[in-house]
Amino acid sequence: MVGGRDVVDTGVHPARLAVGVLGAGRVGSVVGAALARAGHRIVAASGVSDASRQRAADRLGVAPSSPEDVVARADLVLLTVPDDVLPDLVTGLAETGADLRGKLVVHTSGAYGLAVLNPATKAGALPLALHPVMTFTGRDDDLARLTGISFGVTAPDQLRMVAEALVIEMEGEPVWIEEKDRALYHAALAGAANHMVTLIAESSDLLEKIGVREPGRMLGPLLGAALDNVLRLGIAGLTGPVVRGDAGTVRKHVDALILAAPEAADAYVALARLTADRALAAGLLKPEAAERLLDALGGNIWT
């Protein structure tokens, strides 16, 4: 039961719920809007920053409320705050005596599962972890980007159908993640998406340093092809000097980076070693070529 009503309507779709958003920032305003688009009703939202309060008004159509008011009015309480804030928020809600009985309490953190919601669960809440696998920039196209994406779902067995139905209603694809795997799941996503941004920004800066005026135009087709290759072929889609065993070229790269951007050289060496290890394990690189590469990347590269 949620708010005195059955959680499920026909056995597939959750009943229409009153939704309250705690943290109407980039993520909360978009996920809240997606739930509203699915037919649920946004009744209250809170935000700390001026931008969050403005998003509550613009995207969710509600005036900013206190956290206590959000919880009191909602059947589904959406917790969309930074990861480091989430444990204290949940503990605070439970310790202040907020009536959580029978309410769905849903967080969108990738790194956390259900354990972080234990204080709320002990107070009678129904816990769900629904993590949208998407980057949120605060732009107006964030809502459209939710369509068709994966959501990392962790829920108690008795609420799994409800969790998956909510994701489907938001036009997403639910993917089950075990509680014990949440940190590794999120590390994989962050490693791919966040570090890719850093790598591409660094490459763009290096190209600009040598006079390339529009590095994005140069990198775009290359990166598009590389992404397509790896998504279709996995490590078999690898190209470049490492998989070719071109140790001399790799060493030239390292030497050039030490002079031009020493802070990036360590990252290049670490990634080149990882690339060589994976290529060797996949049979794409011969052992003797791998040894030459690791020599070029090893011991005395900083001398």
Coordinates of C-alpha atoms in Angstrom, one line a residue:
M1 CA 0.0 0.0 0.0
V2 CA 1.1 3.6 -0.8
G3 CA -0.7 6.4 0.8
G4 CA -3.6 4.1 1.6
R5 CA -3.8 2.8 -1.9
D6 CA -2.5 -0.3 -3.7
V7 CA 1.0 0.3 -5.1
V8 CA 0.1 -1.5 -8.3
D9 CA -2.8 -0.7 -10.4
T10 CA -3.3 -3.6 -12.9
G11 CA -0.3 -5.7 -11.7
V12 CA 1.9 -3.9 -14.2
H13 CA 1.6 -0.1 -13.8
P14 CA 2.0 1.7 -10.4
A15 CA -1.1 3.6 -9.3
R16 CA -1.0 7.4 -10.1
L17 CA 1.2 8.7 -7.3
A18 CA 1.7 12.1 -5.6
V19 CA 5.4 12.8 -6.1
G20 CA 7.6 14.9 -4.0
V21 CA 11.1 15.8 -5.0
L22 CA 13.9 16.4 -2.5
G23 CA 16.6 18.1 -4.5
A24 CA 15.1 19.7 -7.6
G25 CA 18.4 20.1 -9.4
R26 CA 19.6 18.8 -12.7
V27 CA 18.6 15.2 -12.1
G28 CA 15.6 15.7 -9.8
S29 CA 13.8 18.2 -12.0
V30 CA 14.2 15.8 -15.0
V31 CA 13.2 12.6 -13.3
G32 CA 10.3 14.4 -11.7
A33 CA 9.2 15.7 -15.1
A34 CA 9.5 12.2 -16.5
L35 CA 7.2 10.9 -13.8
A36 CA 4.7 13.7 -14.4
R37 CA 4.8 12.9 -18.2
A38 CA 3.9 9.3 -17.2
G39 CA 0.8 10.5 -15.4
H40 CA 2.0 11.0 -11.8
R41 CA 1.4 14.2 -10.0
I42 CA 4.2 16.5 -8.7
V43 CA 2.9 17.9 -5.5
A44 CA 6.0 19.5 -3.9
A45 CA 9.7 20.0 -4.4
S46 CA 12.6 21.4 -2.4
G47 CA 15.9 22.8 -3.5
V48 CA 18.9 24.5 -1.9
S49 CA 20.2 26.7 -4.7
D50 CA 18.4 29.4 -6.6
A51 CA 18.8 27.3 -9.7
S52 CA 17.1 24.3 -8.1
R53 CA 14.2 26.4 -6.9
Q54 CA 13.8 27.9 -10.3
R55 CA 13.8 24.4 -11.9
A56 CA 11.1 23.3 -9.4
A57 CA 9.0 26.1 -10.8
D58 CA 9.9 25.8 -14.5
R59 CA 10.0 22.0 -14.9
L60 CA 7.8 20.7 -12.1
G61 CA 5.3 23.5 -11.9
V62 CA 5.5 23.8 -8.1
A63 CA 6.7 26.5 -5.7
P64 CA 9.6 25.5 -3.5
S65 CA 8.6 23.8 -0.3
S66 CA 10.4 22.6 2.9
P67 CA 11.6 19.0 3.0
E68 CA 9.0 18.3 5.7
D69 CA 6.2 19.5 3.5
V70 CA 7.5 17.5 0.5
V71 CA 7.5 14.3 2.5
A72 CA 4.1 15.0 4.1
R73 CA 2.4 15.5 0.8
A74 CA 4.0 12.7 -1.3
D75 CA 3.2 9.1 -1.9
L76 CA 6.6 8.8 -3.7
V77 CA 9.5 10.8 -2.2
L78 CA 12.3 11.2 -4.8
L79 CA 15.7 11.8 -3.3
T80 CA 17.9 13.4 -5.9
V81 CA 20.8 14.9 -4.0
P82 CA 24.6 14.4 -4.4
D83 CA 25.9 11.0 -3.3
D84 CA 27.8 12.4 -0.3
V85 CA 24.6 14.2 1.0
L86 CA 22.3 11.2 0.6
P87 CA 23.1 9.2 3.8
D88 CA 22.7 12.3 6.1
L89 CA 19.5 13.2 4.3
V90 CA 17.9 9.8 4.8
T91 CA 19.1 9.7 8.4
G92 CA 17.7 13.2 9.0
L93 CA 14.3 12.3 7.6
A94 CA 14.0 9.3 9.9
E95 CA 15.3 11.1 13.0
T96 CA 13.1 14.1 12.6
G97 CA 10.0 11.8 12.7
A98 CA 8.8 12.4 9.2
D99 CA 5.9 10.0 8.5
L100 CA 7.4 7.6 5.9
R101 CA 5.1 4.8 6.5
G102 CA 3.9 3.2 3.3
K103 CA 5.7 5.8 1.2
L104 CA 7.9 4.9 -1.7
V105 CA 11.3 6.4 -1.0
V106 CA 13.4 6.4 -4.2
H107 CA 16.9 7.6 -4.8
T108 CA 18.7 8.0 -8.1
S109 CA 22.3 7.5 -6.9
G110 CA 24.4 5.0 -9.0
A111 CA 26.8 4.2 -6.3
Y112 CA 24.3 3.4 -3.5
G113 CA 21.7 0.6 -3.4
L114 CA 19.1 -0.1 -0.7
A115 CA 21.4 0.0 2.4
V116 CA 21.6 3.8 2.4
L117 CA 17.8 3.9 2.8
N118 CA 17.8 1.6 5.9
P119 CA 16.8 4.4 8.3
A120 CA 13.8 5.2 6.2
T121 CA 13.0 1.5 5.7
K122 CA 13.0 1.0 9.4
A123 CA 10.5 3.9 9.7
G124 CA 8.1 2.1 7.3
A125 CA 9.2 3.4 3.9
L126 CA 9.3 1.3 0.8
P127 CA 12.8 1.6 -0.6
L128 CA 13.9 1.7 -4.3
A129 CA 17.1 2.6 -6.1
L130 CA 16.5 3.8 -9.7
H131 CA 19.6 5.2 -11.3
P132 CA 19.2 6.8 -14.8
V133 CA 22.3 5.9 -16.9
M134 CA 22.6 9.4 -18.5
T135 CA 24.5 12.6 -18.1
F136 CA 22.5 15.6 -17.0
T137 CA 23.8 19.1 -18.0
G138 CA 20.8 21.2 -16.9
R139 CA 19.8 21.9 -20.5
D140 CA 16.3 21.6 -21.8
D141 CA 17.0 18.5 -23.8
D142 CA 17.8 16.4 -20.7
L143 CA 14.2 15.2 -20.5
A144 CA 14.2 13.9 -24.1
R145 CA 17.4 12.0 -23.4
L146 CA 15.7 9.8 -20.9
T147 CA 13.7 8.0 -23.6
G148 CA 15.2 4.6 -24.2
I149 CA 18.0 4.8 -21.7
S150 CA 18.9 2.1 -19.1
F151 CA 18.1 2.5 -15.4
G152 CA 20.1 0.6 -12.8
V153 CA 17.4 -0.9 -10.6
T154 CA 17.8 -2.3 -7.1
A155 CA 14.7 -3.1 -4.9
P156 CA 13.4 -5.6 -2.5
D157 CA 11.9 -8.6 -4.2
Q158 CA 8.3 -7.6 -3.4
L159 CA 8.9 -4.2 -4.9
R160 CA 10.8 -5.2 -8.0
M161 CA 7.7 -5.1 -10.3
V162 CA 6.9 -1.6 -9.0
A163 CA 10.4 -0.4 -9.6
E164 CA 10.6 -1.8 -13.1
A165 CA 7.1 -0.4 -13.9
L166 CA 8.1 3.1 -12.9
V167 CA 11.2 2.9 -15.2
I168 CA 9.1 1.7 -18.1
E169 CA 6.6 4.5 -17.5
M170 CA 9.5 7.0 -17.8
E171 CA 10.2 5.3 -21.2
G172 CA 13.4 3.7 -19.8
E173 CA 14.7 0.2 -19.7
P174 CA 15.1 -1.4 -16.2
V175 CA 18.4 -3.3 -15.7
W176 CA 18.7 -5.2 -12.4
I177 CA 21.8 -4.5 -10.3
E178 CA 22.5 -6.5 -7.2
E179 CA 23.0 -4.5 -4.0
K180 CA 26.6 -5.8 -3.7
D181 CA 27.5 -4.7 -7.2
R182 CA 26.3 -1.1 -7.1
A183 CA 29.7 0.5 -6.5
L184 CA 31.4 -1.5 -9.3
Y185 CA 28.4 -0.8 -11.6
H186 CA 28.8 3.0 -11.0
A187 CA 32.6 2.9 -11.3
A188 CA 32.2 1.3 -14.8
L189 CA 29.8 4.0 -15.9
A190 CA 31.8 6.9 -14.4
G191 CA 35.0 5.5 -15.8
A192 CA 33.5 5.4 -19.3
A193 CA 31.5 8.6 -19.4
N194 CA 33.3 11.0 -17.0
H195 CA 36.9 10.0 -18.0
M196 CA 36.0 10.2 -21.7
V197 CA 35.1 13.8 -21.3
T198 CA 38.4 14.5 -19.6
L199 CA 40.4 12.7 -22.2
I200 CA 38.7 14.4 -25.1
A201 CA 39.0 17.9 -23.4
E202 CA 42.7 17.2 -22.9
S203 CA 43.2 16.1 -26.5
S204 CA 41.3 19.2 -27.7
D205 CA 43.6 21.4 -25.6
L206 CA 46.8 19.7 -27.0
L207 CA 45.6 20.1 -30.6
E208 CA 44.8 23.8 -29.9
K209 CA 48.3 24.2 -28.5
I210 CA 49.8 23.2 -31.9
G211 CA 47.4 25.5 -33.9
V212 CA 44.4 23.3 -34.8
R213 CA 41.6 25.9 -34.7
E214 CA 38.6 23.5 -34.5
P215 CA 39.7 20.3 -32.7
G216 CA 36.2 19.2 -32.4
R217 CA 35.8 18.9 -36.2
M218 CA 39.0 16.8 -36.3
L219 CA 38.2 14.6 -33.4
G220 CA 34.5 14.1 -34.1
P221 CA 34.6 11.5 -36.9
L222 CA 37.5 9.6 -35.3
L223 CA 35.8 9.4 -31.9
G224 CA 32.5 8.5 -33.5
A225 CA 34.1 5.6 -35.3
A226 CA 36.0 4.5 -32.3
L227 CA 32.8 4.5 -30.1
D228 CA 30.9 2.6 -32.8
N229 CA 33.7 0.0 -33.1
V230 CA 34.0 -0.7 -29.3
L231 CA 30.2 -0.9 -28.8
R232 CA 29.9 -3.4 -31.7
L233 CA 33.1 -5.3 -31.5
G234 CA 34.5 -4.8 -27.9
I235 CA 38.2 -4.9 -27.6
A236 CA 38.4 -6.4 -31.1
G237 CA 37.6 -2.9 -32.4
L238 CA 40.9 -1.5 -31.0
T239 CA 43.2 0.3 -33.4
G240 CA 46.3 2.4 -33.0
P241 CA 50.0 2.1 -32.0
V242 CA 49.5 -0.1 -28.9
V243 CA 47.6 -2.9 -30.7
R244 CA 50.1 -2.6 -33.6
G245 CA 53.0 -3.0 -31.1
D246 CA 54.6 0.3 -32.2
A247 CA 56.7 0.8 -29.1
G248 CA 58.8 3.6 -30.6
T249 CA 55.7 5.6 -31.4
V250 CA 54.2 5.1 -28.0
R251 CA 57.5 6.3 -26.4
K252 CA 57.5 9.4 -28.7
H253 CA 53.9 10.1 -27.4
V254 CA 55.1 9.9 -23.8
D255 CA 58.2 12.1 -24.4
A256 CA 56.0 14.8 -26.2
L257 CA 53.5 14.7 -23.3
I258 CA 56.2 15.1 -20.7
L259 CA 57.2 18.4 -22.4
A260 CA 53.8 19.7 -23.3
A261 CA 51.4 18.5 -20.6
P262 CA 53.2 16.5 -17.9
E263 CA 50.0 16.2 -15.9
A264 CA 48.6 14.1 -18.7
A265 CA 51.6 11.9 -19.2
D266 CA 50.8 9.7 -16.2
A267 CA 47.3 9.1 -17.5
Y268 CA 48.5 8.2 -20.9
V269 CA 51.1 5.7 -19.5
A270 CA 48.4 4.1 -17.3
L271 CA 45.9 3.8 -20.1
A272 CA 48.5 2.5 -22.6
R273 CA 49.5 -0.2 -20.1
L274 CA 45.9 -1.2 -19.6
T275 CA 45.3 -1.2 -23.4
A276 CA 48.4 -3.4 -23.9
D277 CA 47.2 -5.8 -21.2
R278 CA 43.8 -6.2 -22.7
A279 CA 45.1 -6.5 -26.2
L280 CA 47.5 -9.2 -25.1
A281 CA 44.7 -11.1 -23.3
A282 CA 42.5 -10.9 -26.4
G283 CA 45.3 -12.3 -28.6
L284 CA 45.5 -9.1 -30.6
L285 CA 49.1 -8.4 -29.4
K286 CA 52.0 -10.8 -29.4
P287 CA 53.8 -11.3 -26.2
E288 CA 57.1 -10.0 -27.6
A289 CA 55.4 -6.8 -28.9
A290 CA 53.7 -6.4 -25.5
E291 CA 57.1 -6.6 -23.7
R292 CA 58.6 -3.9 -26.0
L293 CA 55.6 -1.7 -25.3
L294 CA 55.8 -2.2 -21.5
D295 CA 59.6 -1.4 -21.7
A296 CA 58.8 1.8 -23.5
L297 CA 56.3 2.7 -20.8
G298 CA 58.3 1.5 -17.9
G299 CA 61.1 2.3 -15.4
N300 CA 63.0 5.2 -16.9
I301 CA 60.4 7.1 -18.8
W302 CA 60.8 10.1 -16.6
T303 CA 64.6 10.3 -16.8

